[in-house]
Amino acid sequence: MRKEFAYADARATGIVLSGSEAEIVEASALRIADEYAGHSLHGTDLLHAVELAAAALPAHVRRALISFRDRGNESGTLLLRGLPVGELPATPDRVEDEPAWTEVAVATIAQLMVMSVLGRSISYSDEKNGDLVQDVSPKRGAETRQENSGSILLELHTEDGFHPAAPHFLSLLCLRGDRDGVAATVTGGIGDVLPALDARTVEALRRPEFRTRFSSSFVHDTDEEVLTPPMPVLSGPAHDPDLRVDFHGTVGVTAEARDALATLQAAMLDALRGIVLRPGELIILDNRRTVHGRTGFTPRYDGEDRWLRRSFALADLRPVLGRLGEGRSHRPVTAPAPASTLTAV
């Protein structure tokens, strides 16, 4: 595993909310929090109230979100700066210490307001208890895991790329930054690297000759690796393809597929953008066009460690309505056969 990523700093590209604009958003978030205190975030009335309250976002922010939703951009990312986060408890370093949404109400509702412009909020019951907004902070004993609870370098990946209903959009809101300034969120967009890929590589990436390992949180009942059926890494229009890959968990099942995967990874590493997030900065990723990761850092477990909040959205709920359990939580997926069935060529 590599020790670090090289990246171009993306902070200058951010869209900034003024102090007065942030105050308006915070007041709107607090009104919803007061009205729906004690309610689940999955409640339809609460989520519809959040969508209506998104009108409190400044017009230039909503315009940027709508453009990103409809047309995207080459990097597949959008950065907002200056969102309110409200008063905060200590950074949780154990799962059982993660706060109820009402304890971080301003940050929670503000983030959902942004996501409601992009699509419909969704979660997955297999992970984080199906929470609609999730804590991303280093957990004791999980330092070396290739998951958001770890603190070693997190390899580039499509979020839940193994899942049949992977999110279309992902956002990460910083509540507390890394005090050492080394934990950078990095992204790589297929639009940035496609011109660097030769036709043979692109053709190979479009063939269903790749399998991706399921995250451990989605396969609770087995110690064996579980992989998706064979699928392509690239799909969709030739000029603007969709991307689905995990450079830690995707394997090619043919020699040509493995070569193409290595070529894609090298191109991504040469085109990374990144940012060490600060409080109130929210990075949004088009999960169909972008991979993301994080450089490593050293947690101190003193209540002041790096703390992000994560939220997902789908462009349309209709394709998954029959698979939703409580509110917007996707029911557990049925994993395919263990990886022992994989035969490499």
Short mmCIF file of the C-alpha atoms (twelve columns), coordinates in Angstrom:
data_MODEL
# 
_entry.id   MODEL 
# 
loop_
_atom_site.group_PDB 
_atom_site.id 
_atom_site.type_symbol 
_atom_site.label_atom_id 
_atom_site.label_alt_id 
_atom_site.label_comp_id 
_atom_site.label_asym_id 
_atom_site.label_seq_id 
_atom_site.Cartn_x 
_atom_site.Cartn_y 
_atom_site.Cartn_z 
_atom_site.pdbx_PDB_model_num 
ATOM 1   C CA . MET A 1   0.000   0.000   0.000   1 
ATOM 2   C CA . ARG A 2   1.267   3.473   -0.860  1 
ATOM 3   C CA . LYS A 3   2.015   5.867   1.998   1 
ATOM 4   C CA . GLU A 4   0.594   9.055   0.511   1 
ATOM 5   C CA . PHE A 5   -1.173  10.663  -2.452  1 
ATOM 6   C CA . ALA A 6   0.138   13.570  -4.510  1 
ATOM 7   C CA . TYR A 7   -2.664  15.987  -5.392  1 
ATOM 8   C CA . ALA A 8   -3.524  19.492  -6.549  1 
ATOM 9   C CA . ASP A 9   -5.155  21.615  -3.827  1 
ATOM 10  C CA . ALA A 10  -8.863  22.098  -4.620  1 
ATOM 11  C CA . ARG A 11  -9.779  24.664  -1.966  1 
ATOM 12  C CA . ALA A 12  -9.592  27.635  -4.338  1 
ATOM 13  C CA . THR A 13  -12.419 26.160  -6.409  1 
ATOM 14  C CA . GLY A 14  -14.911 26.271  -3.553  1 
ATOM 15  C CA . ILE A 15  -18.218 28.164  -3.574  1 
ATOM 16  C CA . VAL A 16  -18.346 30.343  -0.471  1 
ATOM 17  C CA . LEU A 17  -21.335 31.226  1.710   1 
ATOM 18  C CA . SER A 18  -21.044 34.600  3.410   1 
ATOM 19  C CA . GLY A 19  -21.505 34.925  7.150   1 
ATOM 20  C CA . SER A 20  -25.012 36.345  6.741   1 
ATOM 21  C CA . GLU A 21  -25.962 33.559  4.300   1 
ATOM 22  C CA . ALA A 22  -24.734 30.941  6.766   1 
ATOM 23  C CA . GLU A 23  -26.819 32.538  9.529   1 
ATOM 24  C CA . ILE A 24  -29.963 32.222  7.398   1 
ATOM 25  C CA . VAL A 25  -29.245 28.542  6.744   1 
ATOM 26  C CA . GLU A 26  -28.576 27.934  10.433  1 
ATOM 27  C CA . ALA A 27  -31.836 29.614  11.494  1 
ATOM 28  C CA . SER A 28  -33.772 27.465  9.012   1 
ATOM 29  C CA . ALA A 29  -32.048 24.299  10.258  1 
ATOM 30  C CA . LEU A 30  -32.834 25.156  13.871  1 
ATOM 31  C CA . ARG A 31  -36.521 25.698  13.072  1 
ATOM 32  C CA . ILE A 32  -36.731 22.192  11.584  1 
ATOM 33  C CA . ALA A 33  -34.775 20.709  14.487  1 
ATOM 34  C CA . ASP A 34  -37.161 22.305  16.984  1 
ATOM 35  C CA . GLU A 35  -40.257 21.154  15.108  1 
ATOM 36  C CA . TYR A 36  -39.046 17.575  14.621  1 
ATOM 37  C CA . ALA A 37  -37.114 16.975  17.848  1 
ATOM 38  C CA . GLY A 38  -37.520 13.317  18.809  1 
ATOM 39  C CA . HIS A 39  -38.337 12.250  15.237  1 
ATOM 40  C CA . SER A 40  -36.293 9.902   13.067  1 
ATOM 41  C CA . LEU A 41  -34.451 11.516  10.175  1 
ATOM 42  C CA . HIS A 42  -36.157 8.911   8.002   1 
ATOM 43  C CA . GLY A 43  -39.556 10.494  8.604   1 
ATOM 44  C CA . THR A 44  -41.240 11.576  5.378   1 
ATOM 45  C CA . ASP A 45  -42.602 14.799  6.874   1 
ATOM 46  C CA . LEU A 46  -39.176 15.795  8.179   1 
ATOM 47  C CA . LEU A 47  -37.442 15.068  4.870   1 
ATOM 48  C CA . HIS A 48  -40.074 17.013  2.941   1 
ATOM 49  C CA . ALA A 49  -39.624 19.905  5.365   1 
ATOM 50  C CA . VAL A 50  -35.891 19.788  4.648   1 
ATOM 51  C CA . GLU A 51  -36.541 19.954  0.904   1 
ATOM 52  C CA . LEU A 52  -38.746 23.006  1.351   1 
ATOM 53  C CA . ALA A 53  -36.169 24.603  3.635   1 
ATOM 54  C CA . ALA A 54  -33.496 24.244  0.945   1 
ATOM 55  C CA . ALA A 55  -34.866 27.514  -0.403  1 
ATOM 56  C CA . ALA A 56  -32.885 29.122  2.434   1 
ATOM 57  C CA . LEU A 57  -29.674 28.195  0.635   1 
ATOM 58  C CA . PRO A 58  -28.381 31.235  -1.271  1 
ATOM 59  C CA . ALA A 59  -29.355 31.368  -4.942  1 
ATOM 60  C CA . HIS A 60  -25.761 31.080  -6.177  1 
ATOM 61  C CA . VAL A 61  -25.328 27.880  -4.155  1 
ATOM 62  C CA . ARG A 62  -28.567 26.349  -5.398  1 
ATOM 63  C CA . ARG A 63  -27.666 27.269  -8.965  1 
ATOM 64  C CA . ALA A 64  -24.289 25.535  -8.617  1 
ATOM 65  C CA . LEU A 65  -25.923 22.438  -7.097  1 
ATOM 66  C CA . ILE A 66  -28.522 22.241  -9.867  1 
ATOM 67  C CA . SER A 67  -25.838 22.557  -12.541 1 
ATOM 68  C CA . PHE A 68  -23.738 19.871  -10.859 1 
ATOM 69  C CA . ARG A 69  -26.783 17.603  -10.546 1 
ATOM 70  C CA . ASP A 70  -27.759 17.968  -14.193 1 
ATOM 71  C CA . ARG A 71  -24.447 18.309  -16.028 1 
ATOM 72  C CA . GLY A 72  -21.685 17.445  -13.557 1 
ATOM 73  C CA . ASN A 73  -18.125 18.534  -14.296 1 
ATOM 74  C CA . GLU A 74  -14.866 16.884  -15.336 1 
ATOM 75  C CA . SER A 75  -13.608 16.431  -11.784 1 
ATOM 76  C CA . GLY A 76  -16.933 15.071  -10.534 1 
ATOM 77  C CA . THR A 77  -16.674 17.171  -7.365  1 
ATOM 78  C CA . LEU A 78  -18.143 20.363  -5.947  1 
ATOM 79  C CA . LEU A 79  -16.920 22.164  -2.839  1 
ATOM 80  C CA . LEU A 80  -19.053 24.415  -0.626  1 
ATOM 81  C CA . ARG A 81  -17.403 26.534  2.072   1 
ATOM 82  C CA . GLY A 82  -18.929 28.340  5.027   1 
ATOM 83  C CA . LEU A 83  -21.847 26.059  5.924   1 
ATOM 84  C CA . PRO A 84  -22.939 26.325  9.572   1 
ATOM 85  C CA . VAL A 85  -22.197 23.361  11.849  1 
ATOM 86  C CA . GLY A 86  -23.528 24.617  15.210  1 
ATOM 87  C CA . GLU A 87  -22.309 23.548  18.627  1 
ATOM 88  C CA . LEU A 88  -20.557 20.190  18.781  1 
ATOM 89  C CA . PRO A 89  -19.973 17.430  21.325  1 
ATOM 90  C CA . ALA A 90  -16.659 15.568  21.486  1 
ATOM 91  C CA . THR A 91  -15.546 13.699  18.386  1 
ATOM 92  C CA . PRO A 92  -16.794 10.110  18.862  1 
ATOM 93  C CA . ASP A 93  -14.016 7.503   18.924  1 
ATOM 94  C CA . ARG A 94  -16.350 4.547   19.558  1 
ATOM 95  C CA . VAL A 95  -19.456 3.628   17.599  1 
ATOM 96  C CA . GLU A 96  -21.562 3.723   20.761  1 
ATOM 97  C CA . ASP A 97  -20.519 7.362   21.335  1 
ATOM 98  C CA . GLU A 98  -21.814 8.611   18.000  1 
ATOM 99  C CA . PRO A 99  -24.408 11.304  18.764  1 
ATOM 100 C CA . ALA A 100 -28.097 11.395  17.926  1 
ATOM 101 C CA . TRP A 101 -28.826 13.730  15.034  1 
ATOM 102 C CA . THR A 102 -30.426 16.248  17.395  1 
ATOM 103 C CA . GLU A 103 -27.048 16.694  19.131  1 
ATOM 104 C CA . VAL A 104 -25.577 17.977  15.851  1 
ATOM 105 C CA . ALA A 105 -28.829 19.359  14.466  1 
ATOM 106 C CA . VAL A 106 -27.516 22.370  12.561  1 
ATOM 107 C CA . ALA A 107 -24.870 20.399  10.667  1 
ATOM 108 C CA . THR A 108 -27.275 17.511  10.003  1 
ATOM 109 C CA . ILE A 109 -30.124 19.571  8.590   1 
ATOM 110 C CA . ALA A 110 -27.845 21.905  6.620   1 
ATOM 111 C CA . GLN A 111 -26.206 18.903  4.945   1 
ATOM 112 C CA . LEU A 112 -29.565 17.314  4.126   1 
ATOM 113 C CA . MET A 113 -30.774 20.617  2.682   1 
ATOM 114 C CA . VAL A 114 -27.870 20.568  0.247   1 
ATOM 115 C CA . MET A 115 -28.406 16.914  -0.640  1 
ATOM 116 C CA . SER A 116 -32.122 17.480  -1.265  1 
ATOM 117 C CA . VAL A 117 -31.236 19.725  -4.210  1 
ATOM 118 C CA . LEU A 118 -29.172 16.918  -5.743  1 
ATOM 119 C CA . GLY A 119 -31.593 14.038  -5.223  1 
ATOM 120 C CA . ARG A 120 -33.327 11.947  -2.593  1 
ATOM 121 C CA . SER A 121 -31.489 11.017  0.586   1 
ATOM 122 C CA . ILE A 122 -30.828 7.316   1.110   1 
ATOM 123 C CA . SER A 123 -28.891 5.046   3.461   1 
ATOM 124 C CA . TYR A 124 -28.070 1.355   3.649   1 
ATOM 125 C CA . SER A 125 -29.251 -0.755  6.564   1 
ATOM 126 C CA . ASP A 126 -26.107 -2.902  6.277   1 
ATOM 127 C CA . GLU A 127 -23.864 -0.060  7.457   1 
ATOM 128 C CA . LYS A 128 -23.959 2.572   10.199  1 
ATOM 129 C CA . ASN A 129 -27.341 1.220   11.385  1 
ATOM 130 C CA . GLY A 130 -28.956 2.730   8.309   1 
ATOM 131 C CA . ASP A 131 -28.334 6.268   9.610   1 
ATOM 132 C CA . LEU A 132 -29.240 8.876   7.022   1 
ATOM 133 C CA . VAL A 133 -26.331 11.111  8.065   1 
ATOM 134 C CA . GLN A 134 -23.310 9.201   9.360   1 
ATOM 135 C CA . ASP A 135 -20.282 9.981   11.484  1 
ATOM 136 C CA . VAL A 136 -16.872 9.587   9.887   1 
ATOM 137 C CA . SER A 137 -14.243 9.713   12.609  1 
ATOM 138 C CA . PRO A 138 -11.288 7.517   13.642  1 
ATOM 139 C CA . LYS A 139 -12.314 4.647   15.876  1 
ATOM 140 C CA . ARG A 140 -10.124 2.960   18.464  1 
ATOM 141 C CA . GLY A 141 -8.854  -0.385  17.209  1 
ATOM 142 C CA . ALA A 142 -9.890  0.272   13.592  1 
ATOM 143 C CA . GLU A 143 -6.809  2.233   12.536  1 
ATOM 144 C CA . THR A 144 -5.709  -0.145  9.754   1 
ATOM 145 C CA . ARG A 145 -9.131  -0.844  8.242   1 
ATOM 146 C CA . GLN A 146 -9.854  0.198   4.655   1 
ATOM 147 C CA . GLU A 147 -13.065 1.851   5.847   1 
ATOM 148 C CA . ASN A 148 -14.073 5.280   7.097   1 
ATOM 149 C CA . SER A 149 -13.353 4.245   10.704  1 
ATOM 150 C CA . GLY A 150 -9.648  3.781   9.911   1 
ATOM 151 C CA . SER A 151 -6.854  6.346   9.882   1 
ATOM 152 C CA . ILE A 152 -4.312  4.810   7.493   1 
ATOM 153 C CA . LEU A 153 -4.385  5.864   3.842   1 
ATOM 154 C CA . LEU A 154 -7.794  5.019   2.362   1 
ATOM 155 C CA . GLU A 155 -7.419  3.809   -1.231  1 
ATOM 156 C CA . LEU A 156 -9.339  5.368   -4.132  1 
ATOM 157 C CA . HIS A 157 -12.790 3.874   -4.567  1 
ATOM 158 C CA . THR A 158 -16.355 4.332   -5.748  1 
ATOM 159 C CA . GLU A 159 -18.542 4.509   -2.647  1 
ATOM 160 C CA . ASP A 160 -20.302 1.150   -2.186  1 
ATOM 161 C CA . GLY A 161 -19.382 0.281   -5.765  1 
ATOM 162 C CA . PHE A 162 -20.326 -3.352  -5.118  1 
ATOM 163 C CA . HIS A 163 -23.923 -2.392  -4.247  1 
ATOM 164 C CA . PRO A 164 -26.720 -2.715  -6.853  1 
ATOM 165 C CA . ALA A 165 -28.071 0.682   -5.765  1 
ATOM 166 C CA . ALA A 166 -24.843 2.555   -5.026  1 
ATOM 167 C CA . PRO A 167 -25.441 6.243   -4.248  1 
ATOM 168 C CA . HIS A 168 -25.348 8.733   -7.090  1 
ATOM 169 C CA . PHE A 169 -24.118 11.537  -4.860  1 
ATOM 170 C CA . LEU A 170 -22.015 11.532  -1.707  1 
ATOM 171 C CA . SER A 171 -21.245 14.472  0.554   1 
ATOM 172 C CA . LEU A 172 -18.749 14.901  3.380   1 
ATOM 173 C CA . LEU A 173 -19.208 17.827  5.769   1 
ATOM 174 C CA . CYS A 174 -16.304 18.729  8.043   1 
ATOM 175 C CA . LEU A 175 -17.230 19.404  11.659  1 
ATOM 176 C CA . ARG A 176 -13.645 19.268  12.921  1 
ATOM 177 C CA . GLY A 177 -10.511 19.273  10.819  1 
ATOM 178 C CA . ASP A 178 -7.346  17.279  11.301  1 
ATOM 179 C CA . ARG A 179 -5.160  19.364  13.604  1 
ATOM 180 C CA . ASP A 180 -1.977  18.211  11.883  1 
ATOM 181 C CA . GLY A 181 -3.333  19.275  8.491   1 
ATOM 182 C CA . VAL A 182 -2.380  16.024  6.763   1 
ATOM 183 C CA . ALA A 183 -5.709  14.171  6.356   1 
ATOM 184 C CA . ALA A 184 -6.635  15.179  2.828   1 
ATOM 185 C CA . THR A 185 -9.773  14.023  1.032   1 
ATOM 186 C CA . VAL A 186 -8.660  13.267  -2.535  1 
ATOM 187 C CA . THR A 187 -10.744 12.712  -5.658  1 
ATOM 188 C CA . GLY A 188 -10.184 11.564  -9.209  1 
ATOM 189 C CA . GLY A 189 -12.722 12.159  -11.966 1 
ATOM 190 C CA . ILE A 190 -13.069 9.996   -15.055 1 
ATOM 191 C CA . GLY A 191 -13.523 13.207  -17.059 1 
ATOM 192 C CA . ASP A 192 -10.027 14.276  -16.068 1 
ATOM 193 C CA . VAL A 193 -8.305  11.036  -17.089 1 
ATOM 194 C CA . LEU A 194 -10.321 9.728   -20.055 1 
ATOM 195 C CA . PRO A 195 -8.223  11.658  -22.617 1 
ATOM 196 C CA . ALA A 196 -5.092  9.962   -21.234 1 
ATOM 197 C CA . LEU A 197 -6.448  6.417   -21.770 1 
ATOM 198 C CA . ASP A 198 -5.758  4.634   -25.062 1 
ATOM 199 C CA . ALA A 199 -8.587  2.981   -26.991 1 
ATOM 200 C CA . ARG A 200 -7.500  -0.548  -26.050 1 
ATOM 201 C CA . THR A 201 -7.575  0.272   -22.334 1 
ATOM 202 C CA . VAL A 202 -10.999 1.901   -22.592 1 
ATOM 203 C CA . GLU A 203 -12.343 -1.086  -24.507 1 
ATOM 204 C CA . ALA A 204 -11.030 -3.460  -21.828 1 
ATOM 205 C CA . LEU A 205 -12.521 -1.372  -19.011 1 
ATOM 206 C CA . ARG A 206 -15.916 -1.595  -20.715 1 
ATOM 207 C CA . ARG A 207 -15.962 -5.378  -20.742 1 
ATOM 208 C CA . PRO A 208 -17.615 -7.237  -17.807 1 
ATOM 209 C CA . GLU A 209 -14.334 -8.696  -16.604 1 
ATOM 210 C CA . PHE A 210 -14.008 -7.105  -13.152 1 
ATOM 211 C CA . ARG A 211 -15.270 -8.126  -9.726  1 
ATOM 212 C CA . THR A 212 -15.356 -5.927  -6.623  1 
ATOM 213 C CA . ARG A 213 -15.072 -7.076  -3.027  1 
ATOM 214 C CA . PHE A 214 -18.023 -6.367  -0.747  1 
ATOM 215 C CA . SER A 215 -17.245 -4.185  2.256   1 
ATOM 216 C CA . SER A 216 -17.064 -6.196  5.468   1 
ATOM 217 C CA . SER A 217 -20.070 -4.330  6.890   1 
ATOM 218 C CA . PHE A 218 -22.252 -5.833  4.130   1 
ATOM 219 C CA . VAL A 219 -21.253 -9.484  4.658   1 
ATOM 220 C CA . HIS A 220 -21.688 -9.954  8.398   1 
ATOM 221 C CA . ASP A 221 -22.292 -13.691 8.199   1 
ATOM 222 C CA . THR A 222 -19.070 -14.833 6.511   1 
ATOM 223 C CA . ASP A 223 -15.331 -14.502 7.032   1 
ATOM 224 C CA . GLU A 224 -14.691 -15.196 3.373   1 
ATOM 225 C CA . GLU A 225 -14.198 -12.538 0.730   1 
ATOM 226 C CA . VAL A 226 -17.330 -11.913 -1.279  1 
ATOM 227 C CA . LEU A 227 -17.132 -10.401 -4.754  1 
ATOM 228 C CA . THR A 228 -19.689 -9.048  -7.190  1 
ATOM 229 C CA . PRO A 229 -20.501 -10.916 -10.382 1 
ATOM 230 C CA . PRO A 230 -18.307 -9.822  -13.320 1 
ATOM 231 C CA . MET A 231 -19.084 -6.255  -14.369 1 
ATOM 232 C CA . PRO A 232 -17.445 -3.435  -16.337 1 
ATOM 233 C CA . VAL A 233 -15.503 -0.563  -14.774 1 
ATOM 234 C CA . LEU A 234 -16.723 1.909   -17.413 1 
ATOM 235 C CA . SER A 235 -20.244 2.067   -18.854 1 
ATOM 236 C CA . GLY A 236 -22.544 4.565   -20.543 1 
ATOM 237 C CA . PRO A 237 -21.754 7.205   -23.187 1 
ATOM 238 C CA . ALA A 238 -18.311 7.101   -24.777 1 
ATOM 239 C CA . HIS A 239 -17.679 10.808  -24.160 1 
ATOM 240 C CA . ASP A 240 -18.956 10.814  -20.562 1 
ATOM 241 C CA . PRO A 241 -18.838 7.314   -19.081 1 
ATOM 242 C CA . ASP A 242 -19.883 6.154   -15.647 1 
ATOM 243 C CA . LEU A 243 -17.137 4.768   -13.424 1 
ATOM 244 C CA . ARG A 244 -17.368 2.001   -10.824 1 
ATOM 245 C CA . VAL A 245 -14.136 0.749   -9.259  1 
ATOM 246 C CA . ASP A 246 -12.315 0.213   -5.974  1 
ATOM 247 C CA . PHE A 247 -8.542  0.132   -6.332  1 
ATOM 248 C CA . HIS A 248 -8.305  -1.812  -3.089  1 
ATOM 249 C CA . GLY A 249 -11.175 -4.208  -3.790  1 
ATOM 250 C CA . THR A 250 -11.641 -4.559  -7.587  1 
ATOM 251 C CA . VAL A 251 -9.871  -7.360  -9.443  1 
ATOM 252 C CA . GLY A 252 -9.650  -8.150  -13.131 1 
ATOM 253 C CA . VAL A 253 -10.516 -11.704 -14.090 1 
ATOM 254 C CA . THR A 254 -8.358  -11.644 -17.262 1 
ATOM 255 C CA . ALA A 255 -4.803  -10.480 -17.863 1 
ATOM 256 C CA . GLU A 256 -6.026  -7.686  -20.145 1 
ATOM 257 C CA . ALA A 257 -8.503  -6.534  -17.511 1 
ATOM 258 C CA . ARG A 258 -5.765  -6.397  -14.888 1 
ATOM 259 C CA . ASP A 259 -3.518  -4.378  -17.194 1 
ATOM 260 C CA . ALA A 260 -6.332  -1.942  -17.958 1 
ATOM 261 C CA . LEU A 261 -7.091  -1.548  -14.265 1 
ATOM 262 C CA . ALA A 262 -3.450  -0.736  -13.525 1 
ATOM 263 C CA . THR A 263 -3.384  1.817   -16.363 1 
ATOM 264 C CA . LEU A 264 -6.535  3.488   -15.052 1 
ATOM 265 C CA . GLN A 265 -5.142  3.632   -11.532 1 
ATOM 266 C CA . ALA A 266 -1.901  5.230   -12.716 1 
ATOM 267 C CA . ALA A 267 -3.833  7.845   -14.677 1 
ATOM 268 C CA . MET A 268 -6.012  8.619   -11.651 1 
ATOM 269 C CA . LEU A 269 -2.980  9.028   -9.395  1 
ATOM 270 C CA . ASP A 270 -1.560  11.570  -11.845 1 
ATOM 271 C CA . ALA A 271 -4.739  13.666  -11.836 1 
ATOM 272 C CA . LEU A 272 -5.825  13.779  -8.195  1 
ATOM 273 C CA . ARG A 273 -7.344  16.836  -6.561  1 
ATOM 274 C CA . GLY A 274 -7.486  17.107  -2.798  1 
ATOM 275 C CA . ILE A 275 -8.284  19.212  0.211   1 
ATOM 276 C CA . VAL A 276 -7.652  19.051  3.928   1 
ATOM 277 C CA . LEU A 277 -11.184 19.897  4.964   1 
ATOM 278 C CA . ARG A 278 -11.859 22.628  7.516   1 
ATOM 279 C CA . PRO A 279 -15.013 23.106  9.625   1 
ATOM 280 C CA . GLY A 280 -17.979 24.169  7.504   1 
ATOM 281 C CA . GLU A 281 -16.518 22.838  4.250   1 
ATOM 282 C CA . LEU A 282 -18.632 20.298  2.412   1 
ATOM 283 C CA . ILE A 283 -17.322 18.306  -0.533  1 
ATOM 284 C CA . ILE A 284 -19.849 16.701  -2.877  1 
ATOM 285 C CA . LEU A 285 -18.931 13.841  -5.194  1 
ATOM 286 C CA . ASP A 286 -20.754 12.497  -8.216  1 
ATOM 287 C CA . ASN A 287 -20.261 8.853   -7.275  1 
ATOM 288 C CA . ARG A 288 -20.903 7.747   -10.857 1 
ATOM 289 C CA . ARG A 289 -17.938 9.699   -12.219 1 
ATOM 290 C CA . THR A 290 -15.478 9.966   -9.365  1 
ATOM 291 C CA . VAL A 291 -13.354 7.915   -7.004  1 
ATOM 292 C CA . HIS A 292 -12.204 9.277   -3.677  1 
ATOM 293 C CA . GLY A 293 -9.820  8.404   -0.879  1 
ATOM 294 C CA . ARG A 294 -7.993  9.940   2.057   1 
ATOM 295 C CA . THR A 295 -4.405  10.359  3.129   1 
ATOM 296 C CA . GLY A 296 -3.382  8.830   6.447   1 
ATOM 297 C CA . PHE A 297 -3.280  10.663  9.764   1 
ATOM 298 C CA . THR A 298 -2.655  10.001  13.450  1 
ATOM 299 C CA . PRO A 299 -5.688  10.288  15.763  1 
ATOM 300 C CA . ARG A 300 -5.240  11.319  19.395  1 
ATOM 301 C CA . TYR A 301 -8.610  10.118  20.754  1 
ATOM 302 C CA . ASP A 302 -9.013  13.207  22.917  1 
ATOM 303 C CA . GLY A 303 -12.403 14.431  21.663  1 
ATOM 304 C CA . GLU A 304 -10.849 16.855  19.159  1 
ATOM 305 C CA . ASP A 305 -9.978  14.488  16.280  1 
ATOM 306 C CA . ARG A 306 -11.036 14.913  12.672  1 
ATOM 307 C CA . TRP A 307 -14.807 14.517  12.317  1 
ATOM 308 C CA . LEU A 308 -16.813 14.473  9.118   1 
ATOM 309 C CA . ARG A 309 -20.485 13.701  8.504   1 
ATOM 310 C CA . ARG A 310 -21.453 11.666  5.440   1 
ATOM 311 C CA . SER A 311 -24.704 11.579  3.484   1 
ATOM 312 C CA . PHE A 312 -25.887 9.849   0.284   1 
ATOM 313 C CA . ALA A 313 -28.505 10.636  -2.358  1 
ATOM 314 C CA . LEU A 314 -30.067 8.918   -5.359  1 
ATOM 315 C CA . ALA A 315 -31.296 10.915  -8.335  1 
ATOM 316 C CA . ASP A 316 -34.581 8.985   -8.224  1 
ATOM 317 C CA . LEU A 317 -36.098 6.758   -5.542  1 
ATOM 318 C CA . ARG A 318 -38.529 4.929   -7.824  1 
ATOM 319 C CA . PRO A 319 -36.131 2.139   -8.898  1 
ATOM 320 C CA . VAL A 320 -35.522 1.201   -5.235  1 
ATOM 321 C CA . LEU A 321 -38.937 1.771   -3.664  1 
ATOM 322 C CA . GLY A 322 -39.529 -1.969  -3.327  1 
ATOM 323 C CA . ARG A 323 -36.187 -2.376  -1.564  1 
ATOM 324 C CA . LEU A 324 -36.580 0.298   1.094   1 
ATOM 325 C CA . GLY A 325 -37.210 -0.678  4.705   1 
ATOM 326 C CA . GLU A 326 -37.597 2.024   7.337   1 
ATOM 327 C CA . GLY A 327 -37.933 5.362   5.601   1 
ATOM 328 C CA . ARG A 328 -35.033 5.805   3.185   1 
ATOM 329 C CA . SER A 329 -32.924 2.861   4.380   1 
ATOM 330 C CA . HIS A 330 -32.153 0.240   1.702   1 
ATOM 331 C CA . ARG A 331 -32.816 -3.286  2.966   1 
ATOM 332 C CA . PRO A 332 -29.838 -5.642  3.332   1 
ATOM 333 C CA . VAL A 333 -28.471 -6.927  0.058   1 
ATOM 334 C CA . THR A 334 -28.099 -10.615 -0.685  1 
ATOM 335 C CA . ALA A 335 -24.418 -11.112 -1.320  1 
ATOM 336 C CA . PRO A 336 -23.281 -13.399 -4.158  1 
ATOM 337 C CA . ALA A 337 -21.122 -16.469 -3.649  1 
ATOM 338 C CA . PRO A 338 -17.793 -16.130 -1.804  1 
ATOM 339 C CA . ALA A 339 -14.665 -15.252 -3.740  1 
ATOM 340 C CA . SER A 340 -13.513 -18.865 -3.629  1 
ATOM 341 C CA . THR A 341 -15.537 -19.292 -6.824  1 
ATOM 342 C CA . LEU A 342 -13.339 -16.744 -8.657  1 
ATOM 343 C CA . THR A 343 -11.163 -18.155 -11.396 1 
ATOM 344 C CA . ALA A 344 -8.482  -15.823 -12.748 1 
ATOM 345 C CA . VAL A 345 -7.356  -16.240 -16.349 1 
# 
